[in-house]
Short mmCIF file of C-alpha atoms in Angstrom, two decimals:
data_model
loop_
_atom_site.label_atom_id
_atom_site.label_comp_id
_atom_site.label_asym_id
_atom_site.label_seq_id
_atom_site.Cartn_x
_atom_site.Cartn_y
_atom_site.Cartn_z
CA MET C 1 94.89 103.26 20.17
CA ALA C 2 92.75 100.22 20.91
CA GLY C 3 92.34 97.38 18.42
CA ALA C 4 90.15 94.29 18.61
CA ILE C 5 89.87 92.22 21.78
CA ILE C 6 91.63 89.26 20.17
CA GLU C 7 94.67 91.43 19.48
CA ASN C 8 95.02 92.47 23.11
CA MET C 9 94.35 89.08 24.70
CA SER C 10 97.20 87.05 26.09
CA THR C 11 97.72 83.53 24.83
CA LYS C 12 96.57 82.18 28.19
CA LYS C 13 93.25 84.03 28.02
CA LEU C 14 92.72 83.02 24.42
CA VAL C 15 93.29 79.36 25.35
CA ILE C 16 90.78 79.67 28.19
CA VAL C 17 88.17 81.11 25.82
CA GLY C 18 88.88 78.34 23.32
CA VAL C 19 88.48 75.63 25.97
CA ILE C 20 85.18 77.10 27.13
CA LEU C 21 83.88 77.17 23.55
CA LEU C 22 85.02 73.57 23.01
CA LEU C 23 83.16 72.48 26.14
CA PHE C 24 79.98 74.10 24.87
CA GLN C 25 80.54 72.46 21.51
CA ALA C 26 80.92 69.05 23.13
CA PHE C 27 77.78 69.72 25.17
CA SER C 28 75.78 70.51 22.01
CA PHE C 29 76.82 67.15 20.55
CA MET C 30 75.98 65.35 23.78
CA VAL C 31 72.52 66.90 23.91
CA GLY C 32 71.66 65.23 20.63
CA GLY C 33 73.51 62.00 21.29
CA LEU C 34 72.29 61.31 24.83
CA ILE C 35 68.94 63.06 25.26
CA ALA C 36 66.92 63.09 22.08
CA PRO C 37 65.78 60.27 19.76
CA SER C 38 66.50 60.06 16.05
CA PRO C 39 65.32 63.10 14.07
CA THR C 40 62.72 61.36 11.90
CA THR C 41 60.52 58.28 11.79
CA ALA C 42 59.47 56.41 8.66
CA VAL C 43 56.19 54.46 8.65
CA HIS C 44 55.26 52.05 5.84
CA TYR C 45 51.69 51.77 4.52
CA LEU C 46 50.02 49.44 2.05
CA ALA C 47 47.06 51.06 0.35
CA THR C 48 43.70 49.35 0.75
CA LYS C 49 41.67 48.76 -2.43
CA CYS C 50 38.22 50.23 -1.86
CA VAL C 51 35.31 49.89 -4.28
CA ASP C 52 33.36 52.97 -5.24
CA THR C 53 29.87 51.69 -5.99
CA VAL C 54 28.60 55.17 -6.84
CA LYS C 55 28.80 55.59 -10.60
CA THR C 56 29.08 59.37 -10.38
CA HIS C 57 32.06 59.21 -8.03
CA HIS C 58 33.64 62.24 -9.67
CA LYS C 59 30.81 64.38 -8.34
CA ASP C 60 30.68 62.75 -4.93
CA SER C 61 32.59 64.01 -1.89
CA LYS C 62 32.61 60.66 -0.11
CA TRP C 63 35.87 59.63 1.50
CA PHE C 64 36.89 55.97 1.66
CA MET C 65 38.24 54.63 4.96
CA PRO C 66 40.42 51.49 4.87
CA TRP C 67 39.37 50.31 8.35
CA GLY C 68 37.14 51.21 11.31
CA PRO C 69 33.38 51.29 11.78
CA ASP C 70 32.80 53.25 8.56
CA GLN C 71 35.28 51.28 6.46
CA CYS C 72 34.79 50.92 2.73
CA SER C 73 33.88 47.87 0.69
CA LYS C 74 37.22 46.22 -0.13
CA ILE C 75 38.72 43.77 -2.58
CA ARG C 76 41.89 41.73 -2.10
CA ASP C 77 43.33 42.07 -5.60
CA PHE C 78 42.46 42.94 -9.17
CA ASP C 79 41.60 39.35 -10.04
CA GLU C 80 38.71 39.66 -7.62
CA ALA C 81 37.76 42.94 -9.25
CA THR C 82 37.74 41.28 -12.66
CA ALA C 83 35.62 38.42 -11.35
CA LYS C 84 33.12 40.88 -9.86
CA ARG C 85 33.24 43.05 -13.02
CA ILE C 86 34.51 46.05 -11.14
CA GLU C 87 36.13 48.61 -13.41
CA ALA C 88 39.45 50.23 -12.67
CA ASN C 89 37.78 53.63 -12.48
CA ASN C 90 35.74 52.39 -9.51
CA ILE C 91 38.74 51.36 -7.40
CA VAL C 92 40.09 53.77 -4.81
CA PHE C 93 43.40 53.20 -3.01
CA ALA C 94 42.88 54.37 0.58
CA VAL C 95 45.57 55.07 3.18
CA HIS C 96 44.90 56.28 6.71
CA ILE C 97 47.76 58.14 8.43
CA PRO C 98 48.69 57.12 11.08
CA LEU C 99 48.14 53.42 11.72
CA PRO C 100 45.16 52.27 13.87
CA ASN C 101 45.08 53.34 17.54
CA ARG C 102 47.60 56.10 16.94
CA GLU C 103 47.39 59.79 16.13
CA MET C 104 49.56 62.46 14.60
CA SER C 105 50.87 65.44 16.57
CA PRO C 106 51.82 69.05 15.78
CA TRP C 107 55.20 68.18 17.32
CA PHE C 108 55.90 66.12 14.19
CA GLN C 109 56.35 69.44 12.31
CA PHE C 110 56.17 68.05 8.76
CA MET C 111 55.02 65.00 6.83
CA LEU C 112 56.78 63.73 3.71
CA VAL C 113 55.16 60.87 1.79
CA ILE C 114 56.97 58.75 -0.82
CA LEU C 115 55.14 56.42 -3.20
CA GLN C 116 56.09 53.14 -4.85
CA PHE C 117 54.07 50.99 -7.24
CA ASP C 118 54.07 47.19 -7.19
CA ILE C 119 53.81 46.36 -10.90
CA ALA C 120 53.67 42.78 -12.18
CA PHE C 121 55.17 41.80 -15.51
CA LYS C 122 52.74 40.68 -18.22
CA MET C 123 53.73 39.94 -21.78
CA GLN C 124 50.58 41.61 -23.09
CA ASN C 125 50.74 44.58 -20.71
CA GLN C 126 54.32 45.78 -20.40
CA ILE C 127 55.55 49.15 -19.14
CA GLU C 128 56.23 51.43 -22.08
CA ASP C 129 59.23 53.74 -22.20
CA GLY C 130 58.49 57.16 -20.73
CA SER C 131 55.09 56.06 -19.41
CA LEU C 132 53.24 58.40 -17.04
CA VAL C 133 50.92 57.42 -14.23
CA THR C 134 47.99 59.78 -13.82
CA MET C 135 46.58 59.93 -10.30
CA ASP C 136 43.46 61.62 -8.99
CA VAL C 137 44.50 62.22 -5.37
CA GLY C 138 42.74 63.74 -2.39
CA LEU C 139 43.85 64.52 1.15
CA ALA C 140 41.46 64.98 4.07
CA TYR C 141 41.84 65.46 7.82
CA ARG C 142 39.92 65.29 11.06
CA ASP C 143 40.71 65.66 14.78
CA SER C 144 38.22 63.15 16.15
CA THR C 145 37.31 59.61 15.17
CA LEU C 146 33.65 60.63 15.22
CA SER C 147 33.89 63.79 13.10
CA GLU C 148 33.53 64.04 9.34
CA TRP C 149 36.49 64.24 7.02
CA THR C 150 37.40 67.73 5.77
CA GLU C 151 39.10 68.08 2.42
CA MET C 152 42.57 69.59 2.65
CA ALA C 153 43.79 69.22 -0.95
CA HIS C 154 42.73 67.64 -4.21
CA SER C 155 44.74 67.39 -7.41
CA THR C 156 45.42 65.43 -10.57
CA GLU C 157 49.08 64.48 -10.58
CA HIS C 158 51.42 62.78 -13.04
CA ARG C 159 54.44 60.71 -12.15
CA LYS C 160 56.93 59.23 -14.59
CA LEU C 161 57.65 55.55 -14.05
CA SER C 162 61.25 54.41 -13.84
CA CYS C 163 61.13 50.61 -13.63
CA ASN C 164 63.52 47.81 -14.48
CA PHE C 165 62.71 44.14 -15.01
CA THR C 166 65.76 42.13 -14.01
CA ALA C 167 64.55 38.76 -15.32
CA THR C 168 64.04 37.69 -18.92
CA MET C 169 60.79 38.93 -20.43
CA THR C 170 59.17 35.59 -21.15
CA TYR C 171 55.84 33.99 -20.34
CA GLU C 172 57.53 31.91 -17.65
CA ASN C 173 58.36 35.08 -15.72
CA GLU C 174 54.89 36.59 -15.83
CA GLY C 175 53.75 37.69 -12.39
CA ARG C 176 57.20 38.73 -11.24
CA TYR C 177 57.52 42.34 -10.16
CA TYR C 178 59.40 45.20 -11.75
CA GLU C 179 61.94 47.08 -9.66
CA CYS C 180 60.55 50.60 -9.63
CA ASP C 181 62.11 53.75 -8.21
CA LEU C 182 60.50 55.61 -5.33
CA LEU C 183 58.43 58.60 -6.43
CA PRO C 184 57.86 61.89 -4.59
CA PHE C 185 54.20 62.04 -3.66
CA MET C 186 53.33 64.61 -0.99
CA GLU C 187 54.85 67.02 1.50
CA VAL C 188 52.96 68.89 4.21
CA GLY C 189 54.85 71.60 6.10
CA SER C 190 52.72 71.43 9.25
CA VAL C 191 51.08 68.44 10.97
CA ALA C 192 48.27 70.39 12.59
CA HIS C 193 45.67 67.56 12.75
CA LYS C 194 45.45 64.13 14.35
CA TYR C 195 44.25 62.04 11.43
CA TYR C 196 44.83 62.20 7.67
CA LEU C 197 43.23 60.21 4.87
CA LEU C 198 44.56 59.71 1.35
CA ASN C 199 42.35 58.55 -1.51
CA ILE C 200 44.11 57.72 -4.77
CA ARG C 201 42.40 56.85 -8.05
CA LEU C 202 44.07 55.63 -11.22
CA PRO C 203 41.57 56.62 -13.91
CA VAL C 204 41.79 54.78 -17.23
CA ASN C 205 40.85 56.40 -20.53
CA GLU C 206 41.97 54.49 -23.63
CA ARG C 207 40.90 57.22 -26.03
CA LYS C 208 43.03 59.87 -24.26
CA LYS C 209 45.81 57.36 -23.51
CA VAL C 210 45.43 57.94 -19.77
CA ASN C 211 47.14 55.24 -17.69
CA ILE C 212 47.81 53.10 -20.77
CA GLY C 213 51.12 51.29 -20.97
CA ILE C 214 51.90 51.46 -17.25
CA GLY C 215 51.87 47.69 -16.68
CA GLU C 216 49.67 45.75 -14.30
CA ILE C 217 49.65 47.67 -11.02
CA LYS C 218 49.02 45.32 -8.12
CA ASP C 219 49.50 47.55 -5.06
CA ILE C 220 50.51 51.02 -3.97
CA ARG C 221 52.95 51.36 -1.10
CA LEU C 222 53.59 54.59 0.78
CA VAL C 223 56.30 55.64 3.21
CA SER C 224 55.40 58.51 5.53
CA ILE C 225 58.31 60.39 7.13
CA HIS C 226 57.80 62.87 9.95
CA GLN C 227 59.93 64.56 12.56
CA ASN C 228 59.97 62.92 15.99
CA GLY C 229 58.26 64.80 18.79
CA GLY C 230 61.18 64.28 21.17
CA PHE C 231 63.54 65.70 18.57
CA THR C 232 61.31 68.74 18.11
CA LYS C 233 61.12 69.51 21.84
CA VAL C 234 64.90 69.37 22.35
CA TRP C 235 65.47 71.34 19.14
CA PHE C 236 63.06 74.08 20.24
CA ALA C 237 64.67 74.16 23.68
CA MET C 238 68.09 74.74 22.09
CA LYS C 239 66.74 77.55 19.91
CA THR C 240 65.02 79.13 22.90
CA PHE C 241 68.25 79.03 24.93
CA LEU C 242 70.55 80.25 22.14
CA THR C 243 68.34 83.14 21.00
CA PRO C 244 69.00 85.41 24.02
CA SER C 245 72.66 84.30 24.18
CA VAL C 246 73.48 85.49 20.66
CA LEU C 247 71.16 88.49 20.97
CA ILE C 248 72.93 89.71 24.13
CA ILE C 249 76.42 89.39 22.63
CA MET C 250 75.19 91.12 19.46
CA ILE C 251 73.86 94.10 21.45
CA TRP C 252 77.05 94.21 23.50
CA TYR C 253 79.15 94.10 20.32
CA TRP C 254 77.28 96.96 18.66
CA ARG C 255 77.44 99.10 21.82
CA ARG C 256 81.22 98.74 21.84
CA ILE C 257 81.36 99.88 18.23
CA THR C 258 79.09 102.90 18.77
CA GLN C 259 81.22 103.98 21.73
CA MET C 260 84.18 104.48 19.39
CA THR C 261 84.95 107.99 18.12
CA ARG C 262 84.98 106.70 14.53
CA PRO C 263 82.14 105.26 12.42
CA PRO C 264 81.95 101.46 12.09
CA VAL C 265 84.00 99.94 9.31
CA LEU C 266 82.81 97.39 6.76
CA LEU C 267 84.17 94.33 8.57
CA GLU C 268 82.42 95.36 11.79
CA LYS C 269 79.17 95.82 9.87
CA ILE C 270 79.39 92.39 8.23
CA ILE C 271 80.10 90.72 11.58
CA PHE C 272 77.04 92.48 13.00
CA ALA C 273 74.98 91.36 9.99
CA LEU C 274 76.20 87.81 10.58
CA GLY C 275 74.96 88.07 14.17
CA ILE C 276 71.58 89.32 12.98
CA SER C 277 71.24 86.42 10.54
CA MET C 278 72.17 83.93 13.28
CA THR C 279 69.58 85.48 15.57
CA PHE C 280 67.09 85.26 12.73
CA ILE C 281 67.72 81.51 12.58
CA ASN C 282 67.58 81.12 16.35
CA ILE C 283 64.27 82.87 17.00
CA PRO C 284 61.98 79.93 17.84
CA VAL C 285 58.99 80.92 15.73
CA GLU C 286 58.37 77.17 15.34
CA TRP C 287 56.70 77.24 18.76
CA PHE C 288 53.70 78.81 17.03
CA SER C 289 53.58 76.03 14.44
CA VAL C 290 52.74 73.58 17.23
CA GLY C 291 49.36 75.22 17.71
CA PHE C 292 48.67 76.58 14.23
CA ASN C 293 48.67 75.27 10.69
CA TRP C 294 51.76 77.11 9.47
CA THR C 295 52.52 75.18 6.31
CA TRP C 296 55.07 77.77 5.18
CA MET C 297 57.45 76.89 8.03
CA LEU C 298 59.73 74.70 5.87
CA LEU C 299 60.13 77.43 3.26
CA PHE C 300 60.76 80.02 5.97
CA GLY C 301 63.46 77.83 7.50
CA ASP C 302 65.24 77.42 4.16
CA ILE C 303 65.23 81.18 3.60
CA ARG C 304 66.73 81.85 7.04
CA GLN C 305 69.53 79.35 6.49
CA GLY C 306 70.26 80.80 3.05
CA ILE C 307 70.63 84.32 4.47
CA PHE C 308 73.01 83.10 7.18
CA TYR C 309 75.29 81.22 4.80
CA ALA C 310 75.34 84.18 2.40
CA MET C 311 76.43 86.47 5.26
CA LEU C 312 79.06 83.94 6.37
CA LEU C 313 80.57 83.70 2.87
CA SER C 314 80.58 87.49 2.52
CA PHE C 315 82.34 87.83 5.89
CA TRP C 316 85.28 85.73 4.79
CA ILE C 317 85.74 87.66 1.55
CA ILE C 318 85.79 90.96 3.44
CA PHE C 319 87.97 89.52 6.22
CA CYS C 320 90.63 88.54 3.69
CA GLY C 321 90.24 91.84 1.88
CA GLU C 322 91.14 93.67 5.08
CA HIS C 323 94.70 92.37 4.67
CA LEU C 324 95.02 93.02 0.95
CA MET C 325 93.33 96.26 -0.08
CA ASP C 326 94.26 99.87 0.45
CA GLN C 327 92.82 101.90 3.28
CA THR C 328 90.36 103.78 1.05
CA GLU C 329 89.19 100.66 -0.81
CA ARG C 330 88.59 97.99 1.77
CA ASN C 331 85.83 99.92 3.56
CA HIS C 332 83.53 99.96 0.52
CA PHE C 333 81.29 96.99 -0.18
CA SER C 334 81.28 97.74 -3.91
CA VAL C 335 84.98 96.81 -4.09
CA TYR C 336 84.05 93.17 -3.42
CA TRP C 337 81.41 92.84 -6.13
CA LYS C 338 83.41 90.25 -8.09
CA GLN C 339 83.70 88.02 -5.04
CA VAL C 340 80.28 88.65 -3.52
CA GLY C 341 78.45 88.61 -6.86
CA PRO C 342 78.51 84.79 -7.19
CA ILE C 343 77.16 84.50 -3.64
CA VAL C 344 74.20 86.76 -4.38
CA PHE C 345 73.41 85.17 -7.74
CA GLY C 346 73.80 81.61 -6.44
CA SER C 347 71.59 82.34 -3.44
CA PHE C 348 68.98 83.87 -5.75
CA CYS C 349 68.97 80.72 -7.92
CA LEU C 350 68.49 78.49 -4.90
CA PHE C 351 65.71 80.78 -3.65
CA ILE C 352 63.88 80.51 -6.98
CA PHE C 353 64.31 76.72 -6.89
CA ASP C 354 62.92 76.58 -3.36
CA MET C 355 59.96 78.77 -4.30
CA CYS C 356 59.21 76.52 -7.28
CA GLU C 357 59.17 73.48 -4.97
CA ARG C 358 58.00 74.47 -1.50
CA GLY C 359 56.23 77.62 -2.61
CA VAL C 360 53.76 75.69 -4.78
CA GLN C 361 53.38 73.05 -2.07
CA LEU C 362 51.79 75.66 0.16
CA LYS C 363 48.66 75.26 -1.98
CA ASN C 364 49.18 71.82 -3.48
CA PRO C 365 51.07 69.38 -1.22
CA PHE C 366 51.16 66.80 -4.05
CA TYR C 367 53.23 69.01 -6.33
CA SER C 368 56.87 68.15 -7.03
CA ILE C 369 59.13 69.96 -9.44
CA TRP C 370 60.89 66.64 -10.07
CA ALA C 371 57.71 64.97 -11.34
CA SER C 372 58.05 66.23 -14.93
CA ASP C 373 60.90 66.38 -17.43
CA VAL C 374 60.62 70.17 -17.77
CA GLY C 375 60.54 70.64 -13.99
CA THR C 376 63.53 68.33 -13.54
CA GLU C 377 65.56 70.20 -16.14
CA LEU C 378 64.62 73.54 -14.61
CA ALA C 379 65.53 72.35 -11.10
CA MET C 380 68.85 70.93 -12.30
CA ALA C 381 69.59 74.19 -14.13
CA PHE C 382 69.13 76.22 -10.92
CA ILE C 383 71.24 73.78 -8.91
CA ILE C 384 74.03 73.67 -11.54
CA VAL C 385 74.16 77.47 -11.80
CA ALA C 386 74.31 77.72 -7.99
CA GLY C 387 77.09 75.12 -8.01
CA ILE C 388 79.07 77.10 -10.58
CA CYS C 389 78.67 80.24 -8.47
CA ALA C 390 79.90 78.32 -5.43
CA CYS C 391 82.97 77.17 -7.37
CA LEU C 392 83.72 80.72 -8.53
CA TYR C 393 83.41 81.98 -4.96
CA PHE C 394 85.71 79.22 -3.72
CA LEU C 395 88.33 80.13 -6.33
CA PHE C 396 88.12 83.82 -5.42
CA LEU C 397 88.46 82.99 -1.72
CA CYS C 398 91.38 80.61 -2.23
CA PHE C 399 93.18 83.25 -4.28
CA MET C 400 92.66 85.89 -1.59
CA VAL C 401 93.79 83.56 1.20
CA PHE C 402 96.85 82.65 -0.86
CA GLN C 403 97.68 86.34 -1.26
CA VAL C 404 97.33 86.94 2.47
CA PHE C 405 99.69 84.08 3.32
CA ARG C 406 102.14 85.18 0.64
CA ASN C 407 102.25 88.68 2.08
CA ILE C 408 102.65 87.35 5.60
CA SER C 409 105.49 85.07 4.56
CA GLY C 410 107.18 87.81 2.56
CA LYS C 411 107.21 90.26 5.45
CA ARG C 412 108.41 87.92 8.15
CA SER C 413 111.86 89.41 7.60
CA SER C 414 110.58 92.62 9.21
CA LEU C 415 109.88 90.88 12.52
CA PRO C 416 113.48 90.67 13.87
CA ALA C 417 113.84 94.47 13.64
CA MET C 418 110.92 94.98 16.03
CA THR C 419 111.00 94.96 19.80
CA LYS C 420 110.39 91.59 21.45
CA ALA C 421 106.90 92.58 22.66
CA ARG C 422 105.82 93.77 19.22
CA ARG C 423 107.34 90.76 17.49
CA LEU C 424 105.56 88.31 19.77
CA HIS C 425 102.32 90.20 19.32
CA TYR C 426 102.54 90.18 15.53
CA GLU C 427 103.42 86.48 15.51
CA GLY C 428 100.37 85.91 17.65
CA LEU C 429 98.23 87.83 15.17
CA ILE C 430 99.49 85.70 12.29
CA PHE C 431 98.82 82.54 14.29
CA ARG C 432 95.28 83.69 15.13
CA PHE C 433 94.52 84.47 11.49
CA LYS C 434 95.62 80.94 10.53
CA PHE C 435 93.71 79.48 13.46
CA LEU C 436 90.50 81.29 12.49
CA MET C 437 90.83 80.03 8.93
CA LEU C 438 91.35 76.44 10.09
CA VAL C 439 88.38 76.65 12.44
CA THR C 440 86.22 77.96 9.61
CA LEU C 441 87.34 75.17 7.30
CA ALA C 442 86.58 72.60 10.01
CA CYS C 443 83.10 74.09 10.53
CA ALA C 444 82.47 74.09 6.78
CA ALA C 445 83.62 70.46 6.45
CA MET C 446 81.35 69.35 9.27
CA THR C 447 78.41 71.23 7.74
CA ILE C 448 78.97 69.65 4.32
CA SER C 449 79.20 66.23 5.95
CA CYS C 450 75.99 66.98 7.82
CA GLN C 451 74.17 67.93 4.63
CA LEU C 452 75.40 64.83 2.79
CA ASN C 453 74.29 62.58 5.62
CA ARG C 454 70.94 64.33 5.67
CA PHE C 455 70.59 63.77 1.93
CA LEU C 456 71.32 60.09 2.44
CA HIS C 457 68.78 59.94 5.30
CA ASP C 458 71.46 58.64 7.64
CA MET C 459 71.54 61.40 10.20
CA SER C 460 71.83 61.24 13.98
CA PHE C 461 70.44 63.94 16.20
CA ALA C 462 73.94 64.59 17.59
CA PHE C 463 74.96 65.94 14.17
CA PHE C 464 71.98 68.30 14.06
CA THR C 465 72.56 69.77 17.52
CA GLY C 466 76.36 69.72 17.12
CA ILE C 467 76.39 71.61 13.81
CA TYR C 468 73.74 74.04 15.03
CA GLY C 469 75.64 74.74 18.25
CA MET C 470 78.90 75.02 16.32
CA TRP C 471 77.74 77.90 14.13
CA ASN C 472 76.22 79.70 17.10
CA LEU C 473 79.53 79.42 18.96
CA TYR C 474 81.39 80.54 15.84
CA VAL C 475 79.29 83.71 15.52
CA PHE C 476 79.46 84.30 19.28
CA ALA C 477 83.26 84.04 19.21
CA LEU C 478 83.57 86.38 16.23
CA MET C 479 81.51 89.11 17.87
CA PHE C 480 83.33 88.73 21.18
CA LEU C 481 86.90 88.47 19.89
CA TYR C 482 86.58 91.11 17.16
CA ALA C 483 84.75 93.70 19.21
CA PRO C 484 86.75 96.91 19.78
CA SER C 485 88.99 96.67 22.82
CA HIS C 486 89.08 99.39 25.44
CA LYS C 487 92.66 98.53 26.26
CA ARG C 488 95.09 101.22 25.10
CA TYR C 489 98.64 100.12 24.55
CA GLY C 490 99.94 103.68 24.47
CA ASP C 491 99.11 104.04 28.17
CA GLU C 492 100.60 100.72 29.21
CA GLN C 493 103.82 100.44 27.26
CA SER C 494 106.89 102.04 28.72
CA THR C 495 107.92 105.20 26.97
CA ASP C 496 111.50 104.06 26.54
CA GLN C 497 110.42 101.07 24.41
CA ALA C 498 108.33 103.30 22.19
CA GLY C 499 111.03 105.88 21.95
CA ASN C 500 113.87 103.46 21.30
CA SER C 501 112.09 101.63 18.55
CA GLY C 502 110.50 104.65 16.99
CA GLU C 503 107.41 102.59 16.32
CA ASP C 504 103.81 103.63 16.75
CA ILE C 505 102.27 101.05 19.08
CA GLN C 506 99.03 100.45 17.23
CA LEU C 507 98.14 96.78 17.23
CA THR C 508 95.28 96.00 14.91
CA THR C 509 94.82 93.44 12.17
CA THR C 510 91.32 93.74 10.87
CA ILE C 511 89.79 96.87 12.38
CA THR C 512 90.40 99.98 10.31
CA HIS C 513 91.13 103.29 12.03
CA VAL C 514 90.55 106.74 10.75
CA ASP C 515 94.16 107.75 11.12
CA GLY C 516 95.58 105.51 8.43
CA PRO C 517 96.71 101.94 7.81
CA THR C 518 97.62 99.82 10.80
CA GLU C 519 101.06 98.37 11.43
CA ILE C 520 100.05 94.80 10.73
CA TYR C 521 98.39 95.96 7.52
CA LYS C 522 101.60 97.69 6.54
CA MET C 523 103.39 94.44 7.15
CA THR C 524 101.00 92.28 5.13
CA GLY C 525 99.19 94.59 2.71
CA LYS C 526 100.00 96.42 -0.46
CA GLU C 527 101.34 99.46 1.41
CA ALA C 528 103.95 97.42 3.29
CA GLN C 529 107.27 99.16 3.55
CA GLU C 530 110.52 97.30 3.67
#
């Protein structure tokens, strides 16, 4: 009876397949390292102080431009405002994105803006503990330098200051600046327009304690981060190329399974689900975001990645279970609820966290769950719970892998009693199980390193394309190597070998057959016979 392709491949063929996959892996790294630029670009802006001469500015829809033919009336600093008797409520901080003589592009995909205050130390106006800055912010866009600005979003936002004054708080040090942390300000999931304009007001209301105790704000600095157009084009090209590749192997894999006389087993289903999730990631729906304002694209991308990683973690639990559980148990998904439960619950927590952050940003790009104490605690709670679930899963998986290796080691004494062909084949199966585990660990380590580098904003494009190509090759290899083989050992082996050994030549590790446990399962599982 036929097993999986990997079980019937010679070592030479397996090495050839491995070399081909390694070449494709190296090519995916080279694509990012040699062709494309860095993934993102950061542009620094200093807000211009515009003067709103209209007393009823809260009812006016006028937008203040920092430069150009319709630029606003400006002041250099707040000392000039004091000399001209201009109130703080009549000052608007204006920032035009991008810089003069440039324009934004839908190829930039997203725009993340970080804010930092320049606050001078004054003995009579110090920053109070736990002080909040209240901002009346507006975002507008246009696609021509001659057209009117169209409002995109408007909101009243609060940000908690976290500043430290490194010098001694004395009159001699007045005018020196606090060291303040960067604050999340805005995130737009689609750069569908050429020009954007930010207007920021810092309203002061002593009676309501609005913007009291925040120090003497001198300037507002912004850092705008967007994806590079060259990065986007190469990234989309990779997704467009890989989508049919994985889709074709997935269809081929499922056809091989349906051609069998038995129904598909659980491991075959989870490998197919893993292929579907990889295809779901690969489908280049981002092409449509180049021409349309699809602000939900970031959230959609996070959901797709979450589904893939959940399927990948579930695959390894079931793969290990194939070597440990009885024939009637290992083909039921409910048997793995203790191991898969943490995956589902942890993924759900991260989904809720993502909805609380990016979901709200679909309507209000200035919103950040980290901006308030309650939001920060809630976000940390979701992340901690997801981390605990990940640890529980890791412990479950380590225990199952340990059991598999213990069973393999304990039954090695059965190998000398087998024929040479069977012994070599079983040794090859053990080696391939270890090899697959090591490859998975290497892929996981590279992915974790990739995510850490991304968190630290120190990420090269070679990592992005390399990791992305790596998981595609991993899924491709799984569906190819673990597809049912049409090779039948019973027809090829000489009858005298089978008769002399009295062994049933059925060579399968992970694919369950309807006629009972396989030989390798008997050697490594609970039903192993001495």
